[in-house]
PDB file of C-alpha atoms in Angstrom:
ATOM      1  CA  ILE A   1      -4.878  25.807 -33.440  1.00  0.00           C
ATOM      2  CA  ARG A   2      -1.302  24.591 -32.993  1.00  0.00           C
ATOM      3  CA  LEU A   3      -2.210  22.866 -29.700  1.00  0.00           C
ATOM      4  CA  SER A   4      -5.232  21.287 -31.363  1.00  0.00           C
ATOM      5  CA  LEU A   5      -3.070  19.934 -34.200  1.00  0.00           C
ATOM      6  CA  VAL A   6      -0.525  18.543 -31.733  1.00  0.00           C
ATOM      7  CA  GLY A   7      -3.333  16.895 -29.732  1.00  0.00           C
ATOM      8  CA  SER A   8      -4.871  15.302 -32.823  1.00  0.00           C
ATOM      9  CA  GLU A   9      -1.453  14.049 -33.980  1.00  0.00           C
ATOM     10  CA  MET A  10      -0.867  12.458 -30.564  1.00  0.00           C
ATOM     11  CA  CYS A  11      -4.300  10.856 -30.649  1.00  0.00           C
ATOM     12  CA  ILE A  12      -3.645   9.431 -34.135  1.00  0.00           C
ATOM     13  CA  ARG A  13      -0.235   8.169 -33.004  1.00  0.00           C
ATOM     14  CA  ASP A  14      -1.724   6.532 -29.895  1.00  0.00           C
ATOM     15  CA  ARG A  15      -4.354   4.777 -32.010  1.00  0.00           C
ATOM     16  CA  TYR A  16      -1.628   3.588 -34.372  1.00  0.00           C
ATOM     17  CA  LEU A  17       0.454   2.202 -31.488  1.00  0.00           C
ATOM     18  CA  LEU A  18      -2.568   0.463 -29.974  1.00  0.00           C
ATOM     19  CA  LYS A  19      -3.534  -1.023 -33.335  1.00  0.00           C
ATOM     20  CA  LEU A  20       0.046  -2.248 -33.749  1.00  0.00           C
ATOM     21  CA  GLU A  21      -0.110  -4.038 -30.375  1.00  0.00           C
ATOM     22  CA  PHE A  22      -3.427  -5.723 -31.174  1.00  0.00           C
ATOM     23  CA  LEU A  23      -2.085  -6.857 -34.545  1.00  0.00           C
ATOM     24  CA  LYS A  24       0.799  -8.567 -32.741  1.00  0.00           C
ATOM     25  CA  ILE A  25      -1.524 -10.623 -30.524  1.00  0.00           C
ATOM     26  CA  ASN A  26      -4.130 -11.222 -33.220  1.00  0.00           C
ATOM     27  CA  ASN A  27      -2.755 -14.683 -34.007  1.00  0.00           C
ATOM     28  CA  TYR A  28      -0.849 -15.305 -30.775  1.00  0.00           C
ATOM     29  CA  ARG A  29      -2.750 -18.294 -29.433  1.00  0.00           C
ATOM     30  CA  PRO A  30      -1.570 -18.289 -25.766  1.00  0.00           C
ATOM     31  CA  PHE A  31      -2.741 -14.690 -25.334  1.00  0.00           C
ATOM     32  CA  ILE A  32      -6.100 -15.367 -27.006  1.00  0.00           C
ATOM     33  CA  VAL A  33      -6.651 -18.456 -24.834  1.00  0.00           C
ATOM     34  CA  MET A  34      -5.850 -16.460 -21.685  1.00  0.00           C
ATOM     35  CA  MET A  35      -8.334 -13.753 -22.643  1.00  0.00           C
ATOM     36  CA  ILE A  36     -11.127 -16.217 -23.459  1.00  0.00           C
ATOM     37  CA  LEU A  37     -10.615 -18.154 -20.213  1.00  0.00           C
ATOM     38  CA  TYR A  38     -10.683 -14.927 -18.215  1.00  0.00           C
ATOM     39  CA  LEU A  39     -13.952 -13.829 -19.856  1.00  0.00           C
ATOM     40  CA  ILE A  40     -15.568 -17.222 -19.224  1.00  0.00           C
ATOM     41  CA  LEU A  41     -14.331 -17.840 -15.696  1.00  0.00           C
ATOM     42  CA  LEU A  42     -15.144 -14.420 -14.196  1.00  0.00           C
ATOM     43  CA  PRO A  43     -18.955 -14.820 -14.163  1.00  0.00           C
ATOM     44  CA  VAL A  44     -18.944 -18.640 -14.083  1.00  0.00           C
ATOM     45  CA  SER A  45     -16.771 -18.774 -10.939  1.00  0.00           C
ATOM     46  CA  LEU A  46     -19.402 -16.748  -9.079  1.00  0.00           C
ATOM     47  CA  LEU A  47     -22.408 -18.602 -10.485  1.00  0.00           C
ATOM     48  CA  VAL A  48     -20.907 -22.009  -9.656  1.00  0.00           C
ATOM     49  CA  ALA A  49     -21.675 -21.294  -5.992  1.00  0.00           C
ATOM     50  CA  LYS A  50     -25.287 -22.229  -6.833  1.00  0.00           C
ATOM     51  CA  SER A  51     -24.195 -25.845  -7.102  1.00  0.00           C
ATOM     52  CA  LEU A  52     -22.747 -25.944  -3.560  1.00  0.00           C
ATOM     53  CA  PRO A  53     -24.418 -28.296  -1.050  1.00  0.00           C
ATOM     54  CA  GLU A  54     -27.101 -26.675   1.097  1.00  0.00           C
ATOM     55  CA  GLU A  55     -24.920 -26.906   4.221  1.00  0.00           C
ATOM     56  CA  LEU A  56     -22.091 -24.912   2.626  1.00  0.00           C
ATOM     57  CA  ALA A  57     -24.538 -22.537   0.926  1.00  0.00           C
ATOM     58  CA  ALA A  58     -26.017 -21.723   4.338  1.00  0.00           C
ATOM     59  CA  ILE A  59     -22.578 -21.104   5.887  1.00  0.00           C
ATOM     60  CA  PHE A  60     -21.430 -18.764   3.130  1.00  0.00           C
ATOM     61  CA  SER A  61     -24.893 -17.204   2.510  1.00  0.00           C
ATOM     62  CA  THR A  62     -24.550 -17.775  -1.225  1.00  0.00           C
ATOM     63  CA  LYS A  63     -27.847 -16.013  -1.946  1.00  0.00           C
ATOM     64  CA  GLU A  64     -26.085 -12.756  -1.055  1.00  0.00           C
ATOM     65  CA  PHE A  65     -23.497 -13.384  -3.778  1.00  0.00           C
ATOM     66  CA  TYR A  66     -25.821 -12.261  -6.540  1.00  0.00           C
ATOM     67  CA  THR A  67     -27.654  -9.217  -5.181  1.00  0.00           C
ATOM     68  CA  PHE A  68     -26.631  -5.553  -5.194  1.00  0.00           C
ATOM     69  CA  PRO A  69     -24.330  -4.263  -3.832  1.00  0.00           C
ATOM     70  CA  ASN A  70     -22.766  -7.559  -2.638  1.00  0.00           C
ATOM     71  CA  VAL A  71     -22.226  -8.806  -6.193  1.00  0.00           C
ATOM     72  CA  TRP A  72     -19.542  -6.141  -6.715  1.00  0.00           C
ATOM     73  CA  ARG A  73     -17.546  -7.416  -3.735  1.00  0.00           C
ATOM     74  CA  TYR A  74     -17.812 -11.115  -4.492  1.00  0.00           C
ATOM     75  CA  LEU A  75     -17.177 -10.736  -8.220  1.00  0.00           C
ATOM     76  CA  GLY A  76     -14.262  -8.381  -7.524  1.00  0.00           C
ATOM     77  CA  TYR A  77     -12.734 -10.866  -5.084  1.00  0.00           C
ATOM     78  CA  ILE A  78     -12.920 -13.636  -7.713  1.00  0.00           C
ATOM     79  CA  GLY A  79     -11.612 -11.223 -10.352  1.00  0.00           C
ATOM     80  CA  ASN A  80      -8.556 -10.519  -8.203  1.00  0.00           C
ATOM     81  CA  TRP A  81      -7.519 -14.177  -8.255  1.00  0.00           C
ATOM     82  CA  LEU A  82      -8.202 -14.454 -11.978  1.00  0.00           C
ATOM     83  CA  GLY A  83      -6.483 -11.121 -12.633  1.00  0.00           C
ATOM     84  CA  PHE A  84      -3.290 -12.279 -10.948  1.00  0.00           C
ATOM     85  CA  PHE A  85      -3.080 -15.340 -13.165  1.00  0.00           C
ATOM     86  CA  PHE A  86      -4.580 -14.292 -16.495  1.00  0.00           C
ATOM     87  CA  LEU A  87      -3.955 -10.530 -16.653  1.00  0.00           C
ATOM     88  CA  GLY A  88      -0.498 -10.896 -15.145  1.00  0.00           C
ATOM     89  CA  PHE A  89       0.380 -13.526 -17.742  1.00  0.00           C
ATOM     90  CA  MET A  90      -1.063 -11.384 -20.542  1.00  0.00           C
ATOM     91  CA  GLY A  91       1.203  -8.500 -19.546  1.00  0.00           C
ATOM     92  CA  LEU A  92       4.165 -10.877 -19.427  1.00  0.00           C
ATOM     93  CA  LEU A  93       3.395 -12.589 -22.746  1.00  0.00           C
ATOM     94  CA  SER A  94       2.918  -9.258 -24.522  1.00  0.00           C
ATOM     95  CA  VAL A  95       6.657  -8.645 -23.969  1.00  0.00           C
ATOM     96  CA  THR A  96       8.222 -12.116 -24.169  1.00  0.00           C
ATOM     97  CA  MET A  97       6.553 -12.847 -27.521  1.00  0.00           C
ATOM     98  CA  GLU A  98       8.317  -9.755 -28.891  1.00  0.00           C
ATOM     99  CA  PHE A  99      11.716 -11.256 -28.082  1.00  0.00           C
ATOM    100  CA  SER A 100      10.697 -14.713 -29.359  1.00  0.00           C
ATOM    101  CA  ASN A 101       9.306 -13.390 -32.643  1.00  0.00           C
ATOM    102  CA  LYS A 102      11.928 -10.621 -33.072  1.00  0.00           C
ATOM    103  CA  THR A 103       9.118  -8.060 -33.491  1.00  0.00           C
ATOM    104  CA  LEU A 104      10.699  -5.661 -30.984  1.00  0.00           C
ATOM    105  CA  ARG A 105      13.844  -5.392 -33.092  1.00  0.00           C
ATOM    106  CA  GLN A 106      11.772  -5.106 -36.255  1.00  0.00           C
ATOM    107  CA  ASN A 107       9.710  -2.266 -34.759  1.00  0.00           C
ATOM    108  CA  ILE A 108      12.862  -0.304 -33.945  1.00  0.00           C
ATOM    109  CA  ILE A 109      14.339  -0.973 -37.410  1.00  0.00           C
ATOM    110  CA  THR A 110      11.174   0.234 -39.144  1.00  0.00           C
ATOM    111  CA  GLY A 111      11.162   3.563 -37.319  1.00  0.00           C
ATOM    112  CA  LEU A 112       9.511   3.081 -33.916  1.00  0.00           C
ATOM    113  CA  SER A 113      11.522   4.774 -31.176  1.00  0.00           C
ATOM    114  CA  ARG A 114      12.169   2.999 -27.882  1.00  0.00           C
ATOM    115  CA  LYS A 115      10.014   5.571 -26.107  1.00  0.00           C
ATOM    116  CA  GLU A 116       7.158   4.899 -28.549  1.00  0.00           C
ATOM    117  CA  TYR A 117       7.579   1.160 -27.999  1.00  0.00           C
ATOM    118  CA  PHE A 118       7.217   1.673 -24.240  1.00  0.00           C
ATOM    119  CA  PHE A 119       4.154   3.884 -24.653  1.00  0.00           C
ATOM    120  CA  ALA A 120       2.633   1.291 -27.002  1.00  0.00           C
ATOM    121  CA  LYS A 121       2.882  -1.268 -24.186  1.00  0.00           C
ATOM    122  CA  LEU A 122       1.519   1.244 -21.687  1.00  0.00           C
ATOM    123  CA  ILE A 123      -1.469   2.052 -23.892  1.00  0.00           C
ATOM    124  CA  PHE A 124      -2.010  -1.649 -24.550  1.00  0.00           C
ATOM    125  CA  ILE A 125      -2.138  -2.743 -20.890  1.00  0.00           C
ATOM    126  CA  THR A 126      -4.378   0.256 -20.141  1.00  0.00           C
ATOM    127  CA  ALA A 127      -6.778  -0.853 -22.900  1.00  0.00           C
ATOM    128  CA  ILE A 128      -6.836  -4.470 -21.678  1.00  0.00           C
ATOM    129  CA  SER A 129      -7.373  -3.292 -18.089  1.00  0.00           C
ATOM    130  CA  LEU A 130     -10.280  -1.087 -19.225  1.00  0.00           C
ATOM    131  CA  ILE A 131     -11.802  -4.000 -21.151  1.00  0.00           C
ATOM    132  CA  GLY A 132     -11.447  -6.266 -18.106  1.00  0.00           C
ATOM    133  CA  THR A 133     -12.990  -3.613 -15.834  1.00  0.00           C
ATOM    134  CA  PHE A 134     -15.903  -3.015 -18.210  1.00  0.00           C
ATOM    135  CA  TYR A 135     -16.508  -6.767 -18.360  1.00  0.00           C
ATOM    136  CA  TYR A 136     -16.506  -6.888 -14.545  1.00  0.00           C
ATOM    137  CA  PHE A 137     -19.093  -4.084 -14.512  1.00  0.00           C
ATOM    138  CA  LEU A 138     -21.202  -5.765 -17.215  1.00  0.00           C
ATOM    139  CA  SER A 139     -21.084  -9.203 -15.550  1.00  0.00           C
ATOM    140  CA  GLY A 140     -21.950  -7.774 -12.136  1.00  0.00           C
ATOM    141  CA  THR A 141     -24.801  -5.714 -13.563  1.00  0.00           C
ATOM    142  CA  LEU A 142     -26.369  -8.645 -15.431  1.00  0.00           C
ATOM    143  CA  ILE A 143     -25.994 -11.069 -12.519  1.00  0.00           C
ATOM    144  CA  GLY A 144     -27.363  -8.498 -10.068  1.00  0.00           C
ATOM    145  CA  LEU A 145     -30.312  -7.511 -12.266  1.00  0.00           C
ATOM    146  CA  PHE A 146     -31.231 -11.147 -12.874  1.00  0.00           C
ATOM    147  CA  HIS A 147     -31.279 -11.927  -9.155  1.00  0.00           C
ATOM    148  CA  ALA A 148     -32.517  -8.569  -7.824  1.00  0.00           C
ATOM    149  CA  ASN A 149     -35.873  -8.757  -6.063  1.00  0.00           C
ATOM    150  CA  PRO A 150     -36.807  -5.973  -5.810  1.00  0.00           C
ATOM    151  CA  TYR A 151     -34.423  -3.731  -7.754  1.00  0.00           C
ATOM    152  CA  TYR A 152     -33.443  -0.307  -6.431  1.00  0.00           C
ATOM    153  CA  MET A 153     -31.146   2.081  -8.304  1.00  0.00           C
ATOM    154  CA  ASP A 154     -29.546   3.434  -5.120  1.00  0.00           C
ATOM    155  CA  VAL A 155     -28.555  -0.084  -4.039  1.00  0.00           C
ATOM    156  CA  TYR A 156     -27.228  -0.845  -7.524  1.00  0.00           C
ATOM    157  CA  THR A 157     -24.887   2.152  -7.458  1.00  0.00           C
ATOM    158  CA  GLN A 158     -23.856   1.809  -3.792  1.00  0.00           C
ATOM    159  CA  GLY A 159     -20.051   1.742  -3.724  1.00  0.00           C
ATOM    160  CA  LEU A 160     -19.941   1.098  -7.473  1.00  0.00           C
ATOM    161  CA  MET A 161     -17.349   3.749  -8.359  1.00  0.00           C
ATOM    162  CA  PHE A 162     -15.028   2.543  -5.597  1.00  0.00           C
ATOM    163  CA  TYR A 163     -15.254  -1.085  -6.750  1.00  0.00           C
ATOM    164  CA  ILE A 164     -14.754  -0.162 -10.420  1.00  0.00           C
ATOM    165  CA  SER A 165     -11.740   2.071  -9.745  1.00  0.00           C
ATOM    166  CA  SER A 166     -10.171  -0.559  -7.441  1.00  0.00           C
ATOM    167  CA  TYR A 167     -10.773  -3.267 -10.036  1.00  0.00           C
ATOM    168  CA  PHE A 168      -9.134  -1.194 -12.770  1.00  0.00           C
ATOM    169  CA  LEU A 169      -6.116  -0.435 -10.568  1.00  0.00           C
ATOM    170  CA  MET A 170      -5.851  -4.134  -9.701  1.00  0.00           C
ATOM    171  CA  SER A 171      -5.980  -5.149 -13.382  1.00  0.00           C
ATOM    172  CA  PHE A 172      -3.461  -2.502 -14.416  1.00  0.00           C
ATOM    173  CA  ALA A 173      -1.112  -3.392 -11.530  1.00  0.00           C
ATOM    174  CA  TYR A 174      -1.074  -7.121 -12.356  1.00  0.00           C
ATOM    175  CA  MET A 175      -0.399  -6.364 -16.022  1.00  0.00           C
ATOM    176  CA  SER A 176       2.397  -3.962 -15.035  1.00  0.00           C
ATOM    177  CA  LEU A 177       3.899  -6.666 -12.827  1.00  0.00           C
ATOM    178  CA  GLY A 178       3.740  -9.115 -15.752  1.00  0.00           C
ATOM    179  CA  LEU A 179       5.282  -6.479 -18.032  1.00  0.00           C
ATOM    180  CA  PHE A 180       8.085  -6.001 -15.495  1.00  0.00           C
ATOM    181  CA  PHE A 181       8.939  -9.711 -15.299  1.00  0.00           C
ATOM    182  CA  GLY A 182       8.604 -10.112 -19.065  1.00  0.00           C
ATOM    183  CA  MET A 183      11.049  -7.290 -19.768  1.00  0.00           C
ATOM    184  CA  LEU A 184      13.393  -8.389 -17.005  1.00  0.00           C
ATOM    185  CA  VAL A 185      13.638 -12.087 -18.002  1.00  0.00           C
ATOM    186  CA  ARG A 186      12.524 -12.006 -21.681  1.00  0.00           C
ATOM    187  CA  ARG A 187      12.363 -15.781 -22.262  1.00  0.00           C
ATOM    188  CA  THR A 188       8.729 -16.896 -21.974  1.00  0.00           C
ATOM    189  CA  GLY A 189       9.188 -20.130 -20.012  1.00  0.00           C
ATOM    190  CA  PHE A 190      11.676 -18.716 -17.522  1.00  0.00           C
ATOM    191  CA  ALA A 191       9.688 -15.467 -17.205  1.00  0.00           C
ATOM    192  CA  VAL A 192       6.509 -17.405 -16.342  1.00  0.00           C
ATOM    193  CA  PHE A 193       8.436 -19.492 -13.799  1.00  0.00           C
ATOM    194  CA  THR A 194       9.981 -16.372 -12.220  1.00  0.00           C
ATOM    195  CA  PHE A 195       6.633 -14.567 -12.106  1.00  0.00           C
ATOM    196  CA  LEU A 196       4.941 -17.500 -10.356  1.00  0.00           C
ATOM    197  CA  ALA A 197       7.907 -18.260  -8.102  1.00  0.00           C
ATOM    198  CA  TYR A 198       8.020 -14.705  -6.779  1.00  0.00           C
ATOM    199  CA  SER A 199       4.264 -14.125  -6.537  1.00  0.00           C
ATOM    200  CA  VAL A 200       3.244 -17.470  -5.043  1.00  0.00           C
ATOM    201  CA  PHE A 201       6.300 -18.489  -3.012  1.00  0.00           C
ATOM    202  CA  LEU A 202       9.186 -16.038  -2.648  1.00  0.00           C
ATOM    203  CA  GLU A 203       7.227 -12.977  -1.524  1.00  0.00           C
ATOM    204  CA  ARG A 204       5.443 -15.027   1.144  1.00  0.00           C
ATOM    205  CA  VAL A 205       8.757 -16.338   2.435  1.00  0.00           C
ATOM    206  CA  ILE A 206      10.197 -12.801   2.557  1.00  0.00           C
ATOM    207  CA  ARG A 207       7.072 -11.540   4.326  1.00  0.00           C
ATOM    208  CA  GLY A 208       7.293 -14.389   6.838  1.00  0.00           C
ATOM    209  CA  ILE A 209      10.940 -13.595   7.626  1.00  0.00           C
ATOM    210  CA  HIS A 210      10.094  -9.894   7.830  1.00  0.00           C
ATOM    211  CA  MET A 211       7.248 -10.576  10.248  1.00  0.00           C
ATOM    212  CA  TYR A 212       9.323 -12.965  12.370  1.00  0.00           C
ATOM    213  CA  TYR A 213      12.232 -10.589  12.910  1.00  0.00           C
ATOM    214  CA  ILE A 214      10.559  -7.183  12.809  1.00  0.00           C
ATOM    215  CA  GLU A 215       6.974  -7.999  13.942  1.00  0.00           C
ATOM    216  CA  SER A 216       5.507  -4.994  12.168  1.00  0.00           C
ATOM    217  CA  ARG A 217       2.643  -4.231   9.791  1.00  0.00           C
ATOM    218  CA  THR A 218       5.287  -3.177   7.257  1.00  0.00           C
ATOM    219  CA  ALA A 219       5.387  -6.859   6.275  1.00  0.00           C
ATOM    220  CA  LEU A 220       2.010  -6.334   4.585  1.00  0.00           C
ATOM    221  CA  PHE A 221       3.322  -3.689   2.190  1.00  0.00           C
ATOM    222  CA  TYR A 222       4.750  -6.006  -0.466  1.00  0.00           C
ATOM    223  CA  PRO A 223       3.501  -5.671  -4.055  1.00  0.00           C
ATOM    224  CA  VAL A 224       1.496  -8.870  -4.619  1.00  0.00           C
ATOM    225  CA  ASN A 225       0.027  -8.802  -1.109  1.00  0.00           C
ATOM    226  CA  ALA A 226      -1.049  -5.176  -1.583  1.00  0.00           C
ATOM    227  CA  MET A 227      -2.618  -6.032  -4.957  1.00  0.00           C
ATOM    228  CA  SER A 228      -4.580  -8.882  -3.400  1.00  0.00           C
ATOM    229  CA  ASP A 229      -5.886  -6.503  -0.705  1.00  0.00           C
ATOM    230  CA  LEU A 230      -7.277  -4.092  -3.300  1.00  0.00           C
ATOM    231  CA  THR A 231     -10.446  -6.166  -3.298  1.00  0.00           C
ATOM    232  CA  ILE A 232     -11.860  -6.496   0.204  1.00  0.00           C
ATOM    233  CA  ILE A 233     -12.391 -10.060   1.443  1.00  0.00           C
ATOM    234  CA  PRO A 234     -16.177 -10.553   1.111  1.00  0.00           C
ATOM    235  CA  PHE A 235     -16.481 -12.936   4.080  1.00  0.00           C
ATOM    236  CA  PRO A 236     -16.344 -10.663   7.157  1.00  0.00           C
ATOM    237  CA  ASN A 237     -16.943 -13.508   9.628  1.00  0.00           C
ATOM    238  CA  ILE A 238     -13.958 -15.442   8.290  1.00  0.00           C
ATOM    239  CA  ALA A 239     -11.831 -12.271   8.256  1.00  0.00           C
ATOM    240  CA  ASN A 240     -12.766 -11.452  11.864  1.00  0.00           C
ATOM    241  CA  THR A 241     -11.967 -15.024  12.935  1.00  0.00           C
ATOM    242  CA  VAL A 242      -8.528 -14.799  11.310  1.00  0.00           C
ATOM    243  CA  ILE A 243      -7.865 -11.435  12.989  1.00  0.00           C
ATOM    244  CA  SER A 244      -8.927 -12.702  16.431  1.00  0.00           C
ATOM    245  CA  GLU A 245      -6.898 -15.925  16.143  1.00  0.00           C
ATOM    246  CA  MET A 246      -3.771 -14.084  14.968  1.00  0.00           C
ATOM    247  CA  ASP A 247      -4.322 -11.150  17.336  1.00  0.00           C
ATOM    248  CA  PHE A 248      -3.230  -9.075  14.360  1.00  0.00           C
ATOM    249  CA  ASN A 249      -4.949  -7.607  11.286  1.00  0.00           C
ATOM    250  CA  PRO A 250      -3.254  -9.217   8.243  1.00  0.00           C
ATOM    251  CA  PHE A 251      -5.178  -7.062   5.748  1.00  0.00           C
ATOM    252  CA  LEU A 252      -4.356  -3.615   4.420  1.00  0.00           C
ATOM    253  CA  THR A 253      -7.053  -0.966   4.482  1.00  0.00           C
ATOM    254  CA  SER A 254      -8.431   0.142   1.111  1.00  0.00           C
ATOM    255  CA  GLY A 255      -6.510   3.418   1.289  1.00  0.00           C
ATOM    256  CA  GLU A 256      -3.242   1.684   2.208  1.00  0.00           C
ATOM    257  CA  ALA A 257      -3.669  -0.858  -0.605  1.00  0.00           C
ATOM    258  CA  ILE A 258      -4.462   1.798  -3.231  1.00  0.00           C
ATOM    259  CA  ILE A 259      -1.485   4.005  -2.316  1.00  0.00           C
ATOM    260  CA  THR A 260       0.920   1.051  -2.045  1.00  0.00           C
ATOM    261  CA  VAL A 261      -0.148  -0.517  -5.348  1.00  0.00           C
ATOM    262  CA  THR A 262       0.021   2.836  -7.153  1.00  0.00           C
ATOM    263  CA  ILE A 263       3.615   3.381  -5.958  1.00  0.00           C
ATOM    264  CA  TYR A 264       4.719  -0.144  -6.898  1.00  0.00           C
ATOM    265  CA  THR A 265       3.048   0.109 -10.322  1.00  0.00           C
ATOM    266  CA  LEU A 266       4.892   3.350 -11.064  1.00  0.00           C
ATOM    267  CA  ILE A 267       8.162   1.709  -9.999  1.00  0.00           C
ATOM    268  CA  PHE A 268       7.553  -1.326 -12.261  1.00  0.00           C
ATOM    269  CA  LEU A 269       6.745   0.893 -15.240  1.00  0.00           C
ATOM    270  CA  PHE A 270       9.765   3.107 -14.562  1.00  0.00           C
ATOM    271  CA  VAL A 271      12.070   0.060 -14.529  1.00  0.00           C
ATOM    272  CA  VAL A 272      10.506  -1.237 -17.744  1.00  0.00           C
ATOM    273  CA  TYR A 273      11.005   2.191 -19.344  1.00  0.00           C
ATOM    274  CA  ARG A 274      14.656   2.372 -18.276  1.00  0.00           C
TER     275      ARG A 274
END
């Protein structure tokens, strides 16, 4: 009975913390805009391939984009790019707005412990990641069912759990990275600049130097690169061409990407907690 009471109290507390986080973003326009754009662009970015010229459509076999199980790969690949930008920024903004609006200080004054504040953020990014993953599943299912001819349940579920779990880890990792930069820098404008500067430019430069001097696959095990490799590139011909031209495989395996991203995510969250 005592364990049951403790469990129910924790559940009530978690719901309270999550509700508190959603109340904070309820009228925060940048966050709302990011969420809406993400929800619109995820399916639209895949469907826009229908408007490609016939020559390009033939090269990329766009008809395969929309059928099971290929839709999970293509939609996941698009979702990775969108996740980096939108989910990463959402994680960042969820922290920087606290410093701008003084809500972090107010939470502590009104009785929220620092540990509870951290767990509120953790629960929040988990909830957003779950919502994003469910939307990926829903979008892929609807697109696949609409284009399936014929429809087979075994094809629909082929690799589904792997793609869903990878997509959730990708979403959670990008939000954790945004949370890390938001807590580290704290000012919204500078935090956004730092996040983009590292992810788009600095890490690539470091990887290039690493590869030049060490010439090892260890250059692939950097956080943003590992997160991008969570979703397998859906164009095998292009990937094989890149590998043959470079005489080197520049992509992590699924197992390597999952383990690497999990370790980095734990490190980011640990630093945020400290």
